[in-house]
XYZ file of C-alpha atoms in Angstrom:
496
model
C -19.082 2.604 21.998
C -18.918 3.358 25.806
C -15.138 3.498 25.982
C -15.180 6.005 23.270
C -17.582 8.125 25.137
C -15.570 7.806 28.259
C -12.467 8.651 26.569
C -13.859 11.967 25.181
C -14.865 13.206 28.397
C -11.428 12.357 29.807
C -9.697 14.385 26.727
C -12.080 17.398 26.875
C -11.386 17.772 30.733
C -7.633 18.008 29.828
C -6.175 21.516 29.170
C -4.955 21.939 25.837
C -1.434 22.511 26.182
C 1.620 21.325 24.035
C 1.860 18.226 25.640
C -1.591 17.081 25.950
C -2.039 17.810 22.375
C 0.581 15.669 21.281
C -0.886 12.885 23.449
C -4.333 13.487 22.037
C -2.997 13.379 18.467
C -1.543 9.938 19.609
C -4.941 8.926 20.964
C -6.743 9.771 17.667
C -4.334 8.331 15.470
C -4.618 4.779 17.460
C -8.541 4.636 17.645
C -8.607 5.555 13.850
C -6.206 2.637 13.092
C -7.777 0.085 15.422
C -11.190 0.775 15.034
C -12.273 -1.971 13.252
C -16.133 -1.651 12.941
C -18.319 0.830 10.726
C -18.286 4.418 12.562
C -21.703 5.523 13.275
C -22.895 9.034 14.087
C -22.355 8.885 17.883
C -18.774 7.395 17.547
C -18.033 10.270 14.822
C -19.571 12.806 17.251
C -17.045 11.515 19.956
C -14.285 11.606 17.666
C -14.468 15.004 16.196
C -15.185 16.632 19.637
C -11.680 15.381 21.097
C -10.355 16.915 17.514
C -12.162 20.225 17.775
C -10.631 20.392 21.382
C -7.059 20.837 20.310
C -8.040 23.003 16.959
C -9.028 26.266 18.792
C -7.418 28.852 16.479
C -6.124 30.252 19.898
C -4.024 27.047 20.304
C -1.833 27.696 17.233
C 1.101 29.001 19.129
C 1.004 25.781 21.242
C 1.702 23.483 18.249
C 5.074 24.806 17.791
C 6.057 23.084 20.970
C 4.728 19.821 20.095
C 7.469 16.940 19.874
C 6.440 15.538 17.036
C 6.992 17.865 14.056
C 4.321 15.995 12.102
C 1.794 16.164 14.669
C -0.838 17.895 12.438
C -0.291 15.715 9.518
C -1.055 12.894 11.369
C -3.884 14.506 13.186
C -5.608 15.185 9.404
C -4.865 11.496 8.417
C -6.298 10.225 11.508
C -9.426 12.152 10.742
C -9.814 11.275 7.240
C -9.315 7.625 7.923
C -11.976 7.488 10.763
C -14.427 9.637 8.656
C -13.771 6.914 5.774
C -15.257 4.336 8.097
C -18.467 6.426 8.615
C -21.808 4.679 7.659
C -24.656 6.469 6.593
C -28.013 5.546 5.580
C -30.117 7.099 2.759
C -30.490 10.246 4.717
C -27.366 12.717 4.652
C -25.497 13.197 7.911
C -24.022 16.318 9.531
C -21.909 16.634 12.275
C -20.914 20.019 13.389
C -18.304 21.391 15.989
C -16.864 25.013 16.376
C -13.750 23.945 14.592
C -14.591 21.029 12.624
C -17.278 19.923 10.645
C -18.356 17.008 8.691
C -21.283 16.185 6.257
C -21.886 12.976 4.466
C -24.033 11.981 1.594
C -24.803 9.104 -0.591
C -24.546 9.941 -4.367
C -24.508 8.121 -7.753
C -24.548 9.076 -11.218
C -28.126 10.449 -11.388
C -27.355 12.613 -8.513
C -27.504 16.544 -9.495
C -24.662 19.152 -8.366
C -23.799 18.142 -5.035
C -22.709 21.224 -2.770
C -21.571 20.932 0.893
C -21.621 24.271 2.663
C -19.743 25.233 5.925
C -19.662 28.102 8.410
C -16.928 27.560 11.222
C -15.080 29.338 13.619
C -11.635 30.437 13.506
C -10.863 31.467 16.925
C -12.878 32.512 20.132
C -14.783 35.203 18.494
C -18.323 34.755 17.561
C -17.676 35.534 13.820
C -17.603 32.196 11.602
C -15.651 31.682 8.213
C -17.908 30.125 5.503
C -17.001 27.854 2.832
C -18.166 25.562 0.251
C -17.559 22.414 -1.753
C -19.168 21.565 -5.057
C -18.874 18.247 -7.074
C -20.039 18.992 -10.644
C -22.725 17.223 -12.294
C -20.083 15.950 -14.962
C -18.071 14.277 -12.389
C -21.183 12.697 -10.665
C -21.852 11.139 -13.785
C -18.778 9.288 -14.311
C -19.659 6.960 -11.282
C -20.304 3.646 -12.075
C -21.827 2.683 -8.653
C -23.608 4.384 -5.919
C -21.273 5.582 -3.271
C -20.905 7.911 -0.099
C -19.191 11.328 -0.297
C -17.780 12.504 2.975
C -16.632 16.117 3.163
C -14.629 17.572 6.142
C -13.864 20.976 6.926
C -11.065 22.409 9.057
C -10.166 26.090 9.231
C -7.628 26.198 11.384
C -5.428 23.300 10.789
C -4.034 24.579 7.491
C -2.508 27.455 9.415
C -0.870 24.752 11.698
C 0.843 22.952 8.713
C 3.875 23.610 7.366
C 4.469 26.179 4.734
C 6.789 24.613 2.017
C 5.503 23.708 -1.149
C 5.749 20.569 -3.559
C 6.233 21.280 -7.337
C 6.071 18.696 -10.252
C 2.985 16.520 -9.339
C 0.638 15.508 -12.140
C -3.070 15.508 -10.745
C -6.685 15.552 -12.541
C -9.790 17.328 -11.512
C -12.583 16.706 -9.628
C -14.261 19.339 -6.987
C -14.375 23.073 -6.501
C -13.855 24.988 -3.310
C -15.238 28.228 -2.187
C -13.670 29.989 0.679
C -14.276 33.261 2.706
C -10.834 35.141 3.112
C -10.058 35.374 6.565
C -7.680 38.159 5.619
C -9.677 40.611 3.438
C -7.134 43.287 3.044
C -6.335 44.450 -0.631
C -2.569 43.208 -0.608
C -3.592 39.873 0.802
C -2.286 36.966 -1.966
C -4.467 33.847 -2.518
C -2.864 30.470 -3.516
C -4.866 27.257 -3.741
C -2.718 24.414 -2.780
C -3.523 20.612 -1.521
C -2.170 18.624 1.411
C 0.199 15.778 0.130
C -0.299 13.107 2.616
C 2.582 10.884 1.753
C 5.125 13.652 1.151
C 3.696 15.737 4.213
C 4.131 18.908 2.456
C 1.744 21.530 0.371
C 1.133 20.631 -3.212
C 0.324 23.947 -5.246
C -0.104 21.940 -8.719
C -3.347 19.935 -7.318
C -5.459 23.152 -7.045
C -5.768 26.320 -8.738
C -7.596 29.645 -8.436
C -10.534 30.113 -10.535
C -11.855 33.246 -8.907
C -10.677 35.802 -6.372
C -12.594 38.524 -5.001
C -11.652 40.873 -1.952
C -13.638 38.674 0.312
C -13.738 35.188 -1.434
C -11.838 33.037 -3.168
C -12.840 29.769 -5.591
C -10.450 26.913 -6.060
C -10.457 24.305 -8.534
C -9.086 21.160 -7.229
C -8.122 18.179 -8.855
C -7.194 14.615 -7.672
C -5.887 11.533 -9.733
C -4.272 8.499 -7.970
C -1.046 7.466 -8.774
C -1.078 5.191 -11.763
C 2.003 3.346 -11.064
C 3.116 1.967 -7.687
C 6.687 1.394 -6.599
C 7.478 -2.631 -6.438
C 8.208 -2.274 -2.816
C 4.421 -1.764 -1.836
C 4.464 -5.645 -1.911
C 5.983 -5.718 1.491
C 5.674 -2.319 2.922
C 2.687 -0.988 4.937
C 3.335 2.500 3.394
C 2.981 3.469 -0.112
C 6.298 5.098 -0.691
C 6.028 7.919 -3.630
C 9.289 8.592 -5.393
C 10.002 9.177 -8.917
C 13.186 7.283 -8.895
C 11.519 4.324 -6.965
C 8.788 4.215 -9.922
C 10.843 4.366 -12.638
C 12.966 1.473 -11.208
C 9.719 -0.459 -10.823
C 8.552 0.212 -14.357
C 11.933 -0.466 -16.302
C 12.338 -3.463 -13.975
C 8.926 -5.206 -14.589
C 9.238 -4.591 -18.104
C 12.756 -6.359 -18.282
C 11.257 -9.112 -16.234
C 8.231 -9.560 -18.112
C 10.338 -9.791 -21.392
C 12.931 -12.125 -20.009
C 9.822 -14.539 -18.433
C 8.356 -14.613 -21.926
C 11.460 -15.671 -23.530
C 12.580 -17.900 -20.487
C 9.411 -20.054 -21.401
C 9.927 -19.945 -24.865
C 13.324 -21.414 -24.653
C 11.937 -23.786 -22.202
C 9.199 -25.213 -24.774
C 11.834 -25.787 -27.364
C 14.140 -27.545 -25.191
C 11.637 -29.220 -23.102
C 12.314 -32.709 -24.229
C 15.939 -32.603 -23.977
C 16.204 -31.197 -20.336
C 13.325 -33.682 -18.893
C 15.091 -36.787 -19.496
C 15.659 -37.979 -16.008
C 12.839 -37.682 -13.114
C 14.670 -35.253 -11.190
C 15.337 -32.915 -13.980
C 11.590 -33.035 -15.102
C 10.351 -32.228 -11.784
C 13.282 -29.525 -11.604
C 11.912 -27.912 -14.883
C 8.169 -28.274 -13.764
C 9.029 -26.270 -10.876
C 11.235 -23.560 -13.006
C 8.243 -23.296 -15.602
C 5.417 -22.698 -12.741
C 8.043 -19.983 -11.206
C 8.124 -18.335 -14.355
C 4.638 -18.865 -15.489
C 3.494 -17.677 -11.700
C 5.831 -14.600 -11.725
C 4.994 -13.644 -15.251
C 1.080 -13.429 -14.470
C 1.914 -11.780 -11.200
C 3.914 -8.930 -12.736
C 1.162 -8.257 -15.302
C -1.102 -8.032 -12.799
C 0.564 -5.808 -10.535
C 0.844 -3.173 -13.595
C -3.028 -3.555 -14.260
C -3.774 -3.067 -10.627
C -2.129 -0.060 -10.763
C -4.312 1.357 -13.744
C -7.308 -0.197 -12.003
C -7.155 1.927 -8.896
C -10.098 4.257 -9.011
C -12.129 2.473 -11.530
C -14.373 0.557 -8.468
C -14.014 -1.030 -5.149
C -14.874 -4.757 -6.772
C -12.523 -4.475 -10.013
C -9.859 -3.215 -7.393
C -10.579 -5.943 -5.152
C -10.641 -8.659 -7.554
C -7.173 -7.536 -8.980
C -5.672 -7.618 -5.494
C -6.948 -10.999 -5.050
C -5.310 -12.296 -8.349
C -2.035 -10.427 -7.500
C -1.994 -11.844 -4.165
C -2.623 -15.481 -5.247
C 0.068 -15.248 -7.853
C 2.598 -13.743 -5.911
C 2.133 -16.085 -3.030
C 1.886 -18.942 -5.920
C 5.547 -17.569 -6.930
C 6.736 -18.299 -3.258
C 5.349 -21.639 -2.818
C 6.842 -22.966 -6.165
C 10.302 -21.591 -5.100
C 9.413 -23.737 -1.613
C 8.778 -26.774 -3.855
C 11.986 -26.323 -5.937
C 14.022 -25.915 -2.509
C 12.127 -29.129 -1.066
C 12.887 -30.847 -4.539
C 16.346 -29.859 -4.253
C 16.512 -31.388 -0.417
C 15.071 -34.536 -1.874
C 17.325 -35.034 -4.400
C 20.538 -34.082 -2.148
C 19.493 -36.092 0.995
C 17.295 -38.915 0.264
C 19.098 -41.367 -2.058
C 17.443 -44.970 -1.282
C 14.263 -44.014 -1.336
C 12.076 -42.161 -4.372
C 8.627 -41.210 -4.761
C 6.875 -41.814 -7.740
C 6.445 -39.002 -10.454
C 2.616 -38.817 -10.248
C 2.919 -38.498 -6.091
C 5.729 -35.699 -6.824
C 3.587 -33.795 -9.188
C 0.705 -33.907 -6.636
C 2.777 -32.524 -3.615
C 4.149 -29.598 -6.108
C 1.270 -28.594 -7.525
C -0.655 -28.689 -4.043
C 2.003 -26.611 -2.492
C 2.546 -24.608 -5.516
C -1.114 -23.651 -6.163
C -3.138 -25.069 -3.364
C -1.556 -23.094 -0.450
C -1.662 -19.769 -2.009
C -5.345 -20.492 -3.046
C -6.321 -21.106 0.566
C -4.240 -18.298 2.055
C -5.873 -16.008 -0.482
C -9.395 -17.036 0.087
C -8.981 -16.921 3.995
C -7.608 -13.392 3.839
C -10.681 -12.020 1.811
C -13.373 -13.947 3.977
C -11.470 -12.455 7.071
C -11.178 -8.735 6.000
C -13.517 -8.088 3.361
C -16.925 -8.071 5.654
C -15.230 -5.014 7.428
C -14.024 -3.306 4.248
C -10.562 -3.966 5.383
C -9.390 -6.077 2.415
C -7.790 -3.214 0.568
C -5.636 0.093 1.293
C -6.958 3.353 0.236
C -4.420 4.513 -2.166
C -3.470 1.533 -4.209
C -5.216 -1.953 -4.976
C -3.322 -3.868 -2.554
C -3.372 -5.517 0.882
C -4.701 -3.383 3.557
C -2.171 -2.700 6.416
C -3.509 -0.105 8.748
C -7.114 -1.382 9.495
C -6.828 -5.020 9.290
C -2.956 -5.936 8.736
C -4.073 -8.076 5.706
C -0.879 -7.630 4.451
C 0.703 -9.938 6.893
C -1.412 -12.614 4.577
C 1.558 -12.141 2.214
C 4.657 -10.706 4.207
C 4.495 -13.832 6.794
C 4.149 -16.669 4.007
C 6.588 -15.147 1.847
C 9.175 -14.183 4.378
C 8.799 -17.898 5.985
C 9.433 -19.538 2.660
C 12.709 -17.181 2.134
C 13.910 -18.459 5.560
C 13.295 -21.803 4.637
C 15.285 -21.685 1.547
C 18.210 -19.824 3.139
C 18.477 -23.687 4.826
C 18.138 -24.934 1.568
C 21.121 -23.041 0.188
C 23.225 -23.934 3.418
C 22.493 -27.279 2.721
C 23.510 -27.090 -0.730
C 26.733 -24.826 0.028
C 27.741 -27.796 2.588
C 27.085 -30.414 0.503
C 29.291 -29.154 -2.332
C 32.305 -28.353 -0.082
C 32.176 -31.684 1.689
C 32.464 -33.560 -1.737
C 35.807 -32.023 -2.102
C 37.363 -32.549 1.297
C 40.682 -34.047 1.108
C 41.170 -32.986 -2.454
C 43.445 -30.065 -3.447
C 40.478 -28.197 -5.356
C 40.131 -25.468 -2.817
C 39.679 -22.773 -5.601
C 37.456 -24.972 -7.745
C 35.559 -25.788 -4.747
C 34.984 -22.128 -3.734
C 33.751 -21.155 -7.414
C 31.464 -23.977 -7.482
C 29.859 -23.092 -4.188
C 29.752 -19.554 -5.375
C 27.935 -20.599 -8.548
C 25.423 -22.531 -6.710
C 24.699 -19.616 -4.330
C 24.423 -17.070 -7.122
C 22.140 -19.275 -9.092
C 20.028 -20.184 -6.284
C 19.583 -16.528 -4.706
C 17.133 -15.112 -7.104
C 15.552 -18.400 -7.943
C 14.584 -19.480 -4.424
C 13.340 -15.846 -3.744
C 16.234 -14.912 -1.353
C 16.437 -11.192 -2.667
C 13.210 -10.862 -1.130
C 14.619 -10.755 2.452
C 15.484 -7.317 2.100
C 11.869 -7.041 2.305
C 12.078 -7.457 6.269
C 13.441 -3.782 6.512
C 10.924 -2.279 4.173
C 8.095 -3.731 6.712
C 9.247 -1.022 8.993
C 7.330 2.328 8.814
C 10.407 4.197 9.752
C 12.641 2.554 6.876
C 14.934 4.590 4.802
C 14.259 5.335 0.893
C 17.501 3.129 0.404
C 16.079 -0.335 1.604
C 12.617 0.488 -0.840
C 15.187 1.231 -3.799
C 17.171 -2.089 -3.049
C 14.325 -4.013 -2.677
C 13.095 -2.857 -6.078
C 16.300 -3.123 -7.954
C 16.879 -6.558 -6.767
C 13.309 -7.816 -7.350
C 11.553 -6.060 -9.714
C 14.451 -7.448 -12.250
C 14.138 -10.876 -11.054
C 13.769 -13.164 -13.969
C 13.751 -17.069 -14.160
C 17.509 -16.756 -14.324
C 18.851 -20.112 -13.316
C 16.148 -21.698 -15.555
C 17.106 -19.567 -18.334
C 20.761 -20.148 -17.927
C 20.291 -23.848 -17.804
C 18.014 -23.936 -20.978
C 20.849 -21.935 -22.817
C 23.370 -24.512 -21.710
C 21.352 -27.457 -22.600
């Protein structure tokens, strides 16, 4: 694109002083996030030319004076994000600069062992540092469909990054890397590490030294996607990796699923006793469908975590149904809220049961289906439906996640109004009586009952939408919502 070419000329003409380096990193980040089309060779060449401008080994001291301390990590993530959008034809692509190189090729399970070799500069001297990446044939045979592999070499970036290490991660293997040593002295110590992009620190458990000579080293690096995502990923643009958060989500979803199964079982047993009036029948139709939607959504959420990495189409299908059933959960909560208003406010005019059922099912399943289908149709042609690290809606490329966040939080807002109306009506019924304590208890009971049932605890998700959100909000969201069960319905069934 013309703007990218012009921007490249402007960047290359600027001196790589600390202030400019920080600005260039932000520019590259913005381009990688906002570029919605397939990246061609010319786009990729312009992009890595700008990155190359600030990766010279002689500029390493300048990085210490950049205000944004995570600038090097942001640069790496931006380069990876942009390179993932590179579209190649049947022939391999090779895009080289002095301090950065990209090689891309299409592979399938019948491809022989693939090797990508590099020879790049480390500083302004004419001497290059060589390296290679190999994908073993046994790993290639695991591919279910043809795909493209993109290899990026940045010999100077590792020196700039932080030196702390991350312990205790479980990973699984994939590629081997050969490096020519920059320091070839006998007392130099080789350590193979990988950069953890979420924690933004080095991970020594992801790689191991396979061979170490005086001049070169071979590392075996392994990668396994996280097999269980935090529940807060549903409303958060970023995937937060935290052990406590993961266990809260696992335990909470397990309790929720068991409770929902019990709730539905009790509903089936006492259905005839609790649906004797039209309003109670409609209310329990909502309760059952809320429980069914949440149960199916929770089960699919767990399955989607294990399906990530199996294949793009499988992951996309899982994401579609997780999106649909969680939206259905909220839409049935909205239907219940509207039913409560209908029962409280409309006294002299009643709709037929068939009309009420048609309205409820249109809201409960029709609206989520329309939103889910439109989301796929609008984002999938640009490959912007899924996020890279999980089977869930994309944020950085297409903002597909908004197709869940906006309807969900809008319904939460509407149901807040319903709760306020219920509180007002409950309090008004006792005006003039000496029953302040019993009125307060009744109001509190209504609020406690309606808060989880109408999804108001999801309101905490507003905080997790912000990229700088504290981990506390993610934990709070997971605690309040992963344990979400059909509380009010379960309680009413038991009482009946």
